Amino acid sequence: MSQSITHSITAPAAKSGKPNLQAWYRPTFSPEHGVYVVLLVSFLTGAAATQTWTQMTTLALICAFCGFQAEHPLVLQIKQRRSLKPRFLVWGGLYAVVSLAIALYLALHYPVLLWLYGGASTAFSVDAVSVFWQKQKSVANELITFAAVCLSAPLAYTATTGTISTIAIGLWILNTLFFSSAIFTVKLRKLKISSLIPGLVYHAIATVIIAALYWFGVLPLITALAFGVVLLKFGLIVWQVEWYRTAPIQFVAMLETISAFSFLVIAALSVLPVCLTTEGK
């Protein structure tokens, strides 16, 4: 899952040619910086919508983080095919145990979270199969991947409030559509996928969906307008498409990161009260 997001948001991490020399006891950390941004921004928008921060919110953040970290070594193990790598299995299993333990604890308090867990599990299964068949870079799989990571928005909301509401679902859709834009922009840097048409079609459809969410009262106006950040980014890329195709990857990553945190500021502030409260439960 994290592998496909990285190709959409940041430069691929350097691959180690000798994974067998890495000691099994050395922790694995995903080098996919783009996924950290997606996870953090989505979670914070969901937390902002609750207008409070509790111990359950903190646990949900740890759960999401460990779940993401578990996915990375397990996917690497799948890529090994017949070769078993103890380091991947040990740390993937450890992260998974921590994530599942917290997820179970949260679900015992708020059973509605099981719906979110089901969605995340399904997405991971689809991604694992895609990795096995070397189809993880397909547009469909990347869309599923972004949707799965952006489930951290309703996770934060539900773990904090104990309920799931239309605003939580709306924020999930908003985050998914926002970050999925990178699938169609970063792929412009690849000579075999240089057409602007897929990106234009995607952003047109996404804009209609966001407008519908506002029209039906799922998202507040300012929150929906936060999607305008990605439209501005896409417009800039279309305007300077030749430069974008050859620009250093660091500039591309910087553009994606700046747009992501600009989106976060607008979306979070639009649902936050004047004063944020905290609770000890």
PDB file of C-alpha atoms in Angstrom:
ATOM      1  CA  MET A   1       0.000   0.000   0.000  1.00  0.00           C
ATOM      2  CA  SER A   2       2.650   2.500   1.033  1.00  0.00           C
ATOM      3  CA  GLN A   3       4.674   1.565  -2.031  1.00  0.00           C
ATOM      4  CA  SER A   4       2.024   2.823  -4.437  1.00  0.00           C
ATOM      5  CA  ILE A   5       1.434   6.068  -2.552  1.00  0.00           C
ATOM      6  CA  THR A   6       5.101   6.910  -2.611  1.00  0.00           C
ATOM      7  CA  HIS A   7       5.210   6.873  -6.397  1.00  0.00           C
ATOM      8  CA  SER A   8       2.384   9.409  -6.324  1.00  0.00           C
ATOM      9  CA  ILE A   9       3.663  11.841  -3.695  1.00  0.00           C
ATOM     10  CA  THR A  10       7.400  11.612  -3.173  1.00  0.00           C
ATOM     11  CA  ALA A  11      10.509  10.157  -4.665  1.00  0.00           C
ATOM     12  CA  PRO A  12      10.908   6.423  -4.248  1.00  0.00           C
ATOM     13  CA  ALA A  13      13.220   5.536  -1.403  1.00  0.00           C
ATOM     14  CA  ALA A  14      16.558   4.058  -2.260  1.00  0.00           C
ATOM     15  CA  LYS A  15      16.340   0.314  -2.426  1.00  0.00           C
ATOM     16  CA  SER A  16      18.772  -1.777  -0.482  1.00  0.00           C
ATOM     17  CA  GLY A  17      20.524  -4.341  -2.581  1.00  0.00           C
ATOM     18  CA  LYS A  18      21.419  -6.510   0.426  1.00  0.00           C
ATOM     19  CA  PRO A  19      18.375  -6.882   2.684  1.00  0.00           C
ATOM     20  CA  ASN A  20      19.763 -10.186   3.950  1.00  0.00           C
ATOM     21  CA  LEU A  21      22.572  -8.315   5.728  1.00  0.00           C
ATOM     22  CA  GLN A  22      20.149  -6.339   7.862  1.00  0.00           C
ATOM     23  CA  ALA A  23      19.872  -7.762  11.372  1.00  0.00           C
ATOM     24  CA  TRP A  24      16.411  -9.010  12.235  1.00  0.00           C
ATOM     25  CA  TYR A  25      16.346  -7.016  15.472  1.00  0.00           C
ATOM     26  CA  ARG A  26      16.709  -3.653  13.711  1.00  0.00           C
ATOM     27  CA  PRO A  27      13.300  -1.894  13.597  1.00  0.00           C
ATOM     28  CA  THR A  28      11.763  -1.292  10.196  1.00  0.00           C
ATOM     29  CA  PHE A  29      10.364   2.129   9.423  1.00  0.00           C
ATOM     30  CA  SER A  30       8.613   2.932   6.200  1.00  0.00           C
ATOM     31  CA  PRO A  31      10.662   5.366   4.082  1.00  0.00           C
ATOM     32  CA  GLU A  32       7.491   6.470   2.298  1.00  0.00           C
ATOM     33  CA  HIS A  33       7.329  10.030   3.553  1.00  0.00           C
ATOM     34  CA  GLY A  34       4.314  10.852   1.423  1.00  0.00           C
ATOM     35  CA  VAL A  35       2.167   8.398   3.342  1.00  0.00           C
ATOM     36  CA  TYR A  36       3.071  10.039   6.643  1.00  0.00           C
ATOM     37  CA  VAL A  37       1.708  13.306   5.257  1.00  0.00           C
ATOM     38  CA  VAL A  38      -1.523  11.689   4.039  1.00  0.00           C
ATOM     39  CA  LEU A  39      -2.016   9.843   7.325  1.00  0.00           C
ATOM     40  CA  LEU A  40      -1.297  12.862   9.524  1.00  0.00           C
ATOM     41  CA  VAL A  41      -3.355  15.366   7.550  1.00  0.00           C
ATOM     42  CA  SER A  42      -6.353  13.030   7.307  1.00  0.00           C
ATOM     43  CA  PHE A  43      -6.212  12.181  11.010  1.00  0.00           C
ATOM     44  CA  LEU A  44      -5.929  15.808  12.090  1.00  0.00           C
ATOM     45  CA  THR A  45      -8.886  16.883   9.965  1.00  0.00           C
ATOM     46  CA  GLY A  46     -10.974  14.140  11.567  1.00  0.00           C
ATOM     47  CA  ALA A  47      -9.776  15.102  15.038  1.00  0.00           C
ATOM     48  CA  ALA A  48     -10.490  18.779  14.364  1.00  0.00           C
ATOM     49  CA  ALA A  49     -14.097  17.942  13.491  1.00  0.00           C
ATOM     50  CA  THR A  50     -14.603  16.501  16.990  1.00  0.00           C
ATOM     51  CA  GLN A  51     -13.532  19.830  18.503  1.00  0.00           C
ATOM     52  CA  THR A  52     -11.727  18.011  21.325  1.00  0.00           C
ATOM     53  CA  TRP A  53      -8.812  15.654  21.949  1.00  0.00           C
ATOM     54  CA  THR A  54      -9.071  12.700  24.324  1.00  0.00           C
ATOM     55  CA  GLN A  55      -6.963   9.729  25.315  1.00  0.00           C
ATOM     56  CA  MET A  56      -8.966   7.708  22.814  1.00  0.00           C
ATOM     57  CA  THR A  57      -7.851  10.109  20.084  1.00  0.00           C
ATOM     58  CA  THR A  58      -4.221   9.528  21.014  1.00  0.00           C
ATOM     59  CA  LEU A  59      -4.720   5.769  20.993  1.00  0.00           C
ATOM     60  CA  ALA A  60      -6.365   5.990  17.576  1.00  0.00           C
ATOM     61  CA  LEU A  61      -3.356   7.896  16.232  1.00  0.00           C
ATOM     62  CA  ILE A  62      -0.956   5.258  17.579  1.00  0.00           C
ATOM     63  CA  CYS A  63      -3.178   2.536  16.120  1.00  0.00           C
ATOM     64  CA  ALA A  64      -3.174   4.151  12.672  1.00  0.00           C
ATOM     65  CA  PHE A  65       0.582   4.755  12.762  1.00  0.00           C
ATOM     66  CA  CYS A  66       1.416   1.186  13.809  1.00  0.00           C
ATOM     67  CA  GLY A  67      -1.008  -0.197  11.252  1.00  0.00           C
ATOM     68  CA  PHE A  68       0.797   1.734   8.535  1.00  0.00           C
ATOM     69  CA  GLN A  69       4.202   0.606   9.822  1.00  0.00           C
ATOM     70  CA  ALA A  70       3.028  -3.025   9.862  1.00  0.00           C
ATOM     71  CA  GLU A  71       1.977  -2.842   6.238  1.00  0.00           C
ATOM     72  CA  HIS A  72       5.426  -1.838   4.966  1.00  0.00           C
ATOM     73  CA  PRO A  73       7.530  -4.891   6.011  1.00  0.00           C
ATOM     74  CA  LEU A  74       4.679  -7.275   5.249  1.00  0.00           C
ATOM     75  CA  VAL A  75       4.449  -5.952   1.686  1.00  0.00           C
ATOM     76  CA  LEU A  76       8.227  -6.250   1.351  1.00  0.00           C
ATOM     77  CA  GLN A  77       7.941  -9.871   2.483  1.00  0.00           C
ATOM     78  CA  ILE A  78       5.288 -10.520  -0.167  1.00  0.00           C
ATOM     79  CA  LYS A  79       7.688  -9.155  -2.775  1.00  0.00           C
ATOM     80  CA  GLN A  80      10.303 -11.680  -1.634  1.00  0.00           C
ATOM     81  CA  ARG A  81       8.058 -14.461  -2.953  1.00  0.00           C
ATOM     82  CA  ARG A  82       9.605 -17.691  -1.675  1.00  0.00           C
ATOM     83  CA  SER A  83      12.368 -16.140   0.433  1.00  0.00           C
ATOM     84  CA  LEU A  84      11.472 -15.539   4.091  1.00  0.00           C
ATOM     85  CA  LYS A  85      13.019 -12.498   5.762  1.00  0.00           C
ATOM     86  CA  PRO A  86      12.880 -12.703   9.579  1.00  0.00           C
ATOM     87  CA  ARG A  87      13.280  -8.940   9.968  1.00  0.00           C
ATOM     88  CA  PHE A  88      10.190  -8.219   7.891  1.00  0.00           C
ATOM     89  CA  LEU A  89       8.143 -10.877   9.660  1.00  0.00           C
ATOM     90  CA  VAL A  90       9.241  -9.918  13.178  1.00  0.00           C
ATOM     91  CA  TRP A  91       8.670  -6.194  12.880  1.00  0.00           C
ATOM     92  CA  GLY A  92       5.636  -6.461  10.651  1.00  0.00           C
ATOM     93  CA  GLY A  93       4.132  -8.818  13.198  1.00  0.00           C
ATOM     94  CA  LEU A  94       5.082  -6.604  16.143  1.00  0.00           C
ATOM     95  CA  TYR A  95       3.552  -3.484  14.622  1.00  0.00           C
ATOM     96  CA  ALA A  96       0.475  -5.486  13.661  1.00  0.00           C
ATOM     97  CA  VAL A  97       0.027  -6.818  17.203  1.00  0.00           C
ATOM     98  CA  VAL A  98       0.244  -3.316  18.696  1.00  0.00           C
ATOM     99  CA  SER A  99      -2.166  -1.922  16.116  1.00  0.00           C
ATOM    100  CA  LEU A 100      -4.637  -4.786  16.510  1.00  0.00           C
ATOM    101  CA  ALA A 101      -4.505  -4.633  20.312  1.00  0.00           C
ATOM    102  CA  ILE A 102      -5.350  -0.933  20.318  1.00  0.00           C
ATOM    103  CA  ALA A 103      -7.971  -1.448  17.612  1.00  0.00           C
ATOM    104  CA  LEU A 104      -9.634  -4.143  19.719  1.00  0.00           C
ATOM    105  CA  TYR A 105      -9.586  -1.925  22.809  1.00  0.00           C
ATOM    106  CA  LEU A 106     -11.193   0.931  20.882  1.00  0.00           C
ATOM    107  CA  ALA A 107     -13.765  -1.394  19.307  1.00  0.00           C
ATOM    108  CA  LEU A 108     -14.792  -2.716  22.719  1.00  0.00           C
ATOM    109  CA  HIS A 109     -15.731   0.851  23.627  1.00  0.00           C
ATOM    110  CA  TYR A 110     -17.111   1.847  20.222  1.00  0.00           C
ATOM    111  CA  PRO A 111     -18.216  -1.177  18.120  1.00  0.00           C
ATOM    112  CA  VAL A 112     -19.025   1.098  15.178  1.00  0.00           C
ATOM    113  CA  LEU A 113     -15.277   1.184  14.515  1.00  0.00           C
ATOM    114  CA  LEU A 114     -15.542  -2.369  13.180  1.00  0.00           C
ATOM    115  CA  TRP A 115     -16.925  -0.925   9.944  1.00  0.00           C
ATOM    116  CA  LEU A 116     -13.756   1.126   9.490  1.00  0.00           C
ATOM    117  CA  TYR A 117     -11.559  -1.832  10.361  1.00  0.00           C
ATOM    118  CA  GLY A 118     -13.363  -3.888   7.755  1.00  0.00           C
ATOM    119  CA  GLY A 119     -12.704  -1.272   5.103  1.00  0.00           C
ATOM    120  CA  ALA A 120      -9.023  -1.016   5.998  1.00  0.00           C
ATOM    121  CA  SER A 121      -8.612  -4.810   6.043  1.00  0.00           C
ATOM    122  CA  THR A 122     -10.259  -5.142   2.648  1.00  0.00           C
ATOM    123  CA  ALA A 123      -7.996  -2.462   1.189  1.00  0.00           C
ATOM    124  CA  PHE A 124      -4.900  -4.168   2.595  1.00  0.00           C
ATOM    125  CA  SER A 125      -5.995  -7.510   1.126  1.00  0.00           C
ATOM    126  CA  VAL A 126      -6.523  -5.935  -2.291  1.00  0.00           C
ATOM    127  CA  ASP A 127      -3.140  -4.218  -2.081  1.00  0.00           C
ATOM    128  CA  ALA A 128      -1.397  -7.433  -1.022  1.00  0.00           C
ATOM    129  CA  VAL A 129      -2.843  -9.269  -4.018  1.00  0.00           C
ATOM    130  CA  SER A 130      -1.851  -6.363  -6.290  1.00  0.00           C
ATOM    131  CA  VAL A 131       1.706  -6.455  -4.949  1.00  0.00           C
ATOM    132  CA  PHE A 132       1.906 -10.215  -5.472  1.00  0.00           C
ATOM    133  CA  TRP A 133       0.803  -9.839  -9.090  1.00  0.00           C
ATOM    134  CA  GLN A 134       2.908  -6.673  -9.537  1.00  0.00           C
ATOM    135  CA  LYS A 135      -0.141  -4.501 -10.200  1.00  0.00           C
ATOM    136  CA  GLN A 136       0.333  -2.156  -7.230  1.00  0.00           C
ATOM    137  CA  LYS A 137       0.995   0.871  -9.450  1.00  0.00           C
ATOM    138  CA  SER A 138      -2.340   0.700 -11.245  1.00  0.00           C
ATOM    139  CA  VAL A 139      -4.640   3.701 -10.886  1.00  0.00           C
ATOM    140  CA  ALA A 140      -7.380   1.571  -9.331  1.00  0.00           C
ATOM    141  CA  ASN A 141      -5.071   0.158  -6.671  1.00  0.00           C
ATOM    142  CA  GLU A 142      -3.647   3.577  -5.849  1.00  0.00           C
ATOM    143  CA  LEU A 143      -7.153   5.009  -5.455  1.00  0.00           C
ATOM    144  CA  ILE A 144      -7.988   2.195  -3.039  1.00  0.00           C
ATOM    145  CA  THR A 145      -4.734   2.846  -1.203  1.00  0.00           C
ATOM    146  CA  PHE A 146      -5.443   6.538  -0.719  1.00  0.00           C
ATOM    147  CA  ALA A 147      -8.990   5.776   0.395  1.00  0.00           C
ATOM    148  CA  ALA A 148      -7.661   3.314   2.979  1.00  0.00           C
ATOM    149  CA  VAL A 149      -5.074   5.682   4.452  1.00  0.00           C
ATOM    150  CA  CYS A 150      -7.628   8.497   4.571  1.00  0.00           C
ATOM    151  CA  LEU A 151      -9.838   6.309   6.767  1.00  0.00           C
ATOM    152  CA  SER A 152      -7.732   7.807   9.552  1.00  0.00           C
ATOM    153  CA  ALA A 153     -10.084  10.821   9.379  1.00  0.00           C
ATOM    154  CA  PRO A 154     -13.248   8.929  10.431  1.00  0.00           C
ATOM    155  CA  LEU A 155     -11.084   6.814  12.766  1.00  0.00           C
ATOM    156  CA  ALA A 156     -10.048   9.927  14.686  1.00  0.00           C
ATOM    157  CA  TYR A 157     -13.611  11.210  14.752  1.00  0.00           C
ATOM    158  CA  THR A 158     -15.232   7.949  15.833  1.00  0.00           C
ATOM    159  CA  ALA A 159     -12.597   7.039  18.426  1.00  0.00           C
ATOM    160  CA  THR A 160     -13.085  10.461  20.021  1.00  0.00           C
ATOM    161  CA  THR A 161     -16.862  10.809  19.883  1.00  0.00           C
ATOM    162  CA  GLY A 162     -17.995   7.182  19.842  1.00  0.00           C
ATOM    163  CA  THR A 163     -20.165   7.812  16.795  1.00  0.00           C
ATOM    164  CA  ILE A 164     -19.707   8.209  13.082  1.00  0.00           C
ATOM    165  CA  SER A 165     -21.436  11.125  11.397  1.00  0.00           C
ATOM    166  CA  THR A 166     -21.887  12.621   7.960  1.00  0.00           C
ATOM    167  CA  ILE A 167     -19.067  15.104   8.577  1.00  0.00           C
ATOM    168  CA  ALA A 168     -16.675  12.205   9.290  1.00  0.00           C
ATOM    169  CA  ILE A 169     -17.679  10.479   6.053  1.00  0.00           C
ATOM    170  CA  GLY A 170     -17.466  13.775   4.207  1.00  0.00           C
ATOM    171  CA  LEU A 171     -13.943  14.419   5.479  1.00  0.00           C
ATOM    172  CA  TRP A 172     -12.902  10.927   4.427  1.00  0.00           C
ATOM    173  CA  ILE A 173     -14.163  11.532   0.891  1.00  0.00           C
ATOM    174  CA  LEU A 174     -12.625  15.012   0.827  1.00  0.00           C
ATOM    175  CA  ASN A 175      -9.206  13.752   1.926  1.00  0.00           C
ATOM    176  CA  THR A 176      -9.342  10.816  -0.471  1.00  0.00           C
ATOM    177  CA  LEU A 177     -10.181  13.009  -3.461  1.00  0.00           C
ATOM    178  CA  PHE A 178      -7.599  15.599  -2.450  1.00  0.00           C
ATOM    179  CA  PHE A 179      -4.671  13.208  -2.113  1.00  0.00           C
ATOM    180  CA  SER A 180      -5.676  10.997  -5.036  1.00  0.00           C
ATOM    181  CA  SER A 181      -4.990  13.984  -7.256  1.00  0.00           C
ATOM    182  CA  ALA A 182      -1.304  13.114  -6.949  1.00  0.00           C
ATOM    183  CA  ILE A 183      -1.918   9.907  -8.890  1.00  0.00           C
ATOM    184  CA  PHE A 184      -2.641  11.936 -12.004  1.00  0.00           C
ATOM    185  CA  THR A 185      -0.133  14.749 -11.502  1.00  0.00           C
ATOM    186  CA  VAL A 186       3.021  12.862 -10.601  1.00  0.00           C
ATOM    187  CA  LYS A 187       2.368  10.352 -13.381  1.00  0.00           C
ATOM    188  CA  LEU A 188       2.765  13.255 -15.819  1.00  0.00           C
ATOM    189  CA  ARG A 189       6.485  12.947 -15.158  1.00  0.00           C
ATOM    190  CA  LYS A 190       6.476   9.551 -16.833  1.00  0.00           C
ATOM    191  CA  LEU A 191       6.865   9.750 -20.592  1.00  0.00           C
ATOM    192  CA  LYS A 192       4.480   6.858 -21.236  1.00  0.00           C
ATOM    193  CA  ILE A 193       1.707   8.577 -19.252  1.00  0.00           C
ATOM    194  CA  SER A 194       2.025  12.176 -20.392  1.00  0.00           C
ATOM    195  CA  SER A 195      -1.561  13.044 -21.315  1.00  0.00           C
ATOM    196  CA  LEU A 196      -3.356  15.739 -19.330  1.00  0.00           C
ATOM    197  CA  ILE A 197      -6.780  14.293 -20.112  1.00  0.00           C
ATOM    198  CA  PRO A 198      -6.979  11.742 -17.245  1.00  0.00           C
ATOM    199  CA  GLY A 199      -6.043  14.460 -14.765  1.00  0.00           C
ATOM    200  CA  LEU A 200      -8.561  16.905 -16.202  1.00  0.00           C
ATOM    201  CA  VAL A 201     -11.330  14.302 -16.080  1.00  0.00           C
ATOM    202  CA  TYR A 202     -10.457  13.276 -12.523  1.00  0.00           C
ATOM    203  CA  HIS A 203     -10.408  16.814 -11.161  1.00  0.00           C
ATOM    204  CA  ALA A 204     -13.672  17.653 -12.917  1.00  0.00           C
ATOM    205  CA  ILE A 205     -15.404  14.613 -11.408  1.00  0.00           C
ATOM    206  CA  ALA A 206     -13.859  15.257  -7.982  1.00  0.00           C
ATOM    207  CA  THR A 207     -15.035  18.869  -8.041  1.00  0.00           C
ATOM    208  CA  VAL A 208     -18.590  17.767  -8.812  1.00  0.00           C
ATOM    209  CA  ILE A 209     -18.477  15.283  -5.919  1.00  0.00           C
ATOM    210  CA  ILE A 210     -17.221  17.927  -3.479  1.00  0.00           C
ATOM    211  CA  ALA A 211     -19.887  20.357  -4.673  1.00  0.00           C
ATOM    212  CA  ALA A 212     -22.524  17.673  -4.095  1.00  0.00           C
ATOM    213  CA  LEU A 213     -21.232  17.058  -0.566  1.00  0.00           C
ATOM    214  CA  TYR A 214     -21.675  20.750   0.186  1.00  0.00           C
ATOM    215  CA  TRP A 215     -25.063  20.935  -1.530  1.00  0.00           C
ATOM    216  CA  PHE A 216     -26.442  18.080   0.561  1.00  0.00           C
ATOM    217  CA  GLY A 217     -25.029  19.498   3.778  1.00  0.00           C
ATOM    218  CA  VAL A 218     -22.344  16.870   4.308  1.00  0.00           C
ATOM    219  CA  LEU A 219     -19.506  19.406   4.300  1.00  0.00           C
ATOM    220  CA  PRO A 220     -19.516  23.068   5.403  1.00  0.00           C
ATOM    221  CA  LEU A 221     -18.743  25.610   2.687  1.00  0.00           C
ATOM    222  CA  ILE A 222     -15.229  26.529   3.851  1.00  0.00           C
ATOM    223  CA  THR A 223     -14.316  22.885   4.350  1.00  0.00           C
ATOM    224  CA  ALA A 224     -15.443  22.065   0.825  1.00  0.00           C
ATOM    225  CA  LEU A 225     -13.529  25.061  -0.523  1.00  0.00           C
ATOM    226  CA  ALA A 226     -10.330  23.559   0.908  1.00  0.00           C
ATOM    227  CA  PHE A 227     -10.405  21.309  -2.150  1.00  0.00           C
ATOM    228  CA  GLY A 228      -9.595  24.433  -4.128  1.00  0.00           C
ATOM    229  CA  VAL A 229      -5.980  24.032  -2.986  1.00  0.00           C
ATOM    230  CA  VAL A 230      -5.538  20.947  -5.139  1.00  0.00           C
ATOM    231  CA  LEU A 231      -7.261  22.655  -8.073  1.00  0.00           C
ATOM    232  CA  LEU A 232      -4.773  25.520  -7.811  1.00  0.00           C
ATOM    233  CA  LYS A 233      -1.916  23.031  -7.655  1.00  0.00           C
ATOM    234  CA  PHE A 234      -3.208  21.163 -10.690  1.00  0.00           C
ATOM    235  CA  GLY A 235      -3.701  24.427 -12.570  1.00  0.00           C
ATOM    236  CA  LEU A 236      -0.100  25.402 -11.815  1.00  0.00           C
ATOM    237  CA  ILE A 237       1.128  22.042 -13.060  1.00  0.00           C
ATOM    238  CA  VAL A 238      -0.894  22.300 -16.282  1.00  0.00           C
ATOM    239  CA  TRP A 239       0.445  25.822 -16.828  1.00  0.00           C
ATOM    240  CA  GLN A 240       4.053  24.721 -16.303  1.00  0.00           C
ATOM    241  CA  VAL A 241       3.698  21.115 -17.403  1.00  0.00           C
ATOM    242  CA  GLU A 242       6.967  20.960 -19.338  1.00  0.00           C
ATOM    243  CA  TRP A 243       8.899  22.267 -16.336  1.00  0.00           C
ATOM    244  CA  TYR A 244       7.015  19.896 -14.041  1.00  0.00           C
ATOM    245  CA  ARG A 245       7.947  16.855 -16.101  1.00  0.00           C
ATOM    246  CA  THR A 246      11.666  17.541 -15.761  1.00  0.00           C
ATOM    247  CA  ALA A 247      11.859  19.299 -12.379  1.00  0.00           C
ATOM    248  CA  PRO A 248      13.905  17.642  -9.604  1.00  0.00           C
ATOM    249  CA  ILE A 249      11.789  15.292  -7.513  1.00  0.00           C
ATOM    250  CA  GLN A 250      12.541  17.402  -4.433  1.00  0.00           C
ATOM    251  CA  PHE A 251      10.524  20.270  -5.921  1.00  0.00           C
ATOM    252  CA  VAL A 252       7.644  17.928  -6.670  1.00  0.00           C
ATOM    253  CA  ALA A 253       7.676  16.582  -3.117  1.00  0.00           C
ATOM    254  CA  MET A 254       7.811  20.135  -1.757  1.00  0.00           C
ATOM    255  CA  LEU A 255       4.845  21.180  -3.898  1.00  0.00           C
ATOM    256  CA  GLU A 256       2.812  18.196  -2.696  1.00  0.00           C
ATOM    257  CA  THR A 257       3.719  18.794   0.954  1.00  0.00           C
ATOM    258  CA  ILE A 258       2.950  22.521   0.874  1.00  0.00           C
ATOM    259  CA  SER A 259      -0.413  21.914  -0.783  1.00  0.00           C
ATOM    260  CA  ALA A 260      -1.227  19.165   1.752  1.00  0.00           C
ATOM    261  CA  PHE A 261      -0.566  21.342   4.784  1.00  0.00           C
ATOM    262  CA  SER A 262      -2.332  24.327   3.211  1.00  0.00           C
ATOM    263  CA  PHE A 263      -5.330  22.049   2.789  1.00  0.00           C
ATOM    264  CA  LEU A 264      -4.997  20.936   6.414  1.00  0.00           C
ATOM    265  CA  VAL A 265      -4.986  24.497   7.737  1.00  0.00           C
ATOM    266  CA  ILE A 266      -8.132  25.449   5.824  1.00  0.00           C
ATOM    267  CA  ALA A 267     -10.038  22.217   6.475  1.00  0.00           C
ATOM    268  CA  ALA A 268      -9.113  21.985  10.165  1.00  0.00           C
ATOM    269  CA  LEU A 269      -9.782  25.624  10.997  1.00  0.00           C
ATOM    270  CA  SER A 270     -13.129  25.462   9.216  1.00  0.00           C
ATOM    271  CA  VAL A 271     -14.419  22.847  11.679  1.00  0.00           C
ATOM    272  CA  LEU A 272     -12.592  23.934  14.838  1.00  0.00           C
ATOM    273  CA  PRO A 273     -14.194  26.091  17.550  1.00  0.00           C
ATOM    274  CA  VAL A 274     -12.513  29.215  18.886  1.00  0.00           C
ATOM    275  CA  CYS A 275     -11.001  27.231  21.784  1.00  0.00           C
ATOM    276  CA  LEU A 276      -9.985  23.566  21.632  1.00  0.00           C
ATOM    277  CA  THR A 277     -10.876  21.513  24.705  1.00  0.00           C
ATOM    278  CA  THR A 278      -9.280  18.366  26.085  1.00  0.00           C
ATOM    279  CA  GLU A 279     -10.732  15.539  28.098  1.00  0.00           C
ATOM    280  CA  GLY A 280      -9.057  12.938  30.190  1.00  0.00           C
ATOM    281  CA  LYS A 281     -11.142  10.014  29.194  1.00  0.00           C
TER     282      LYS A 281
END
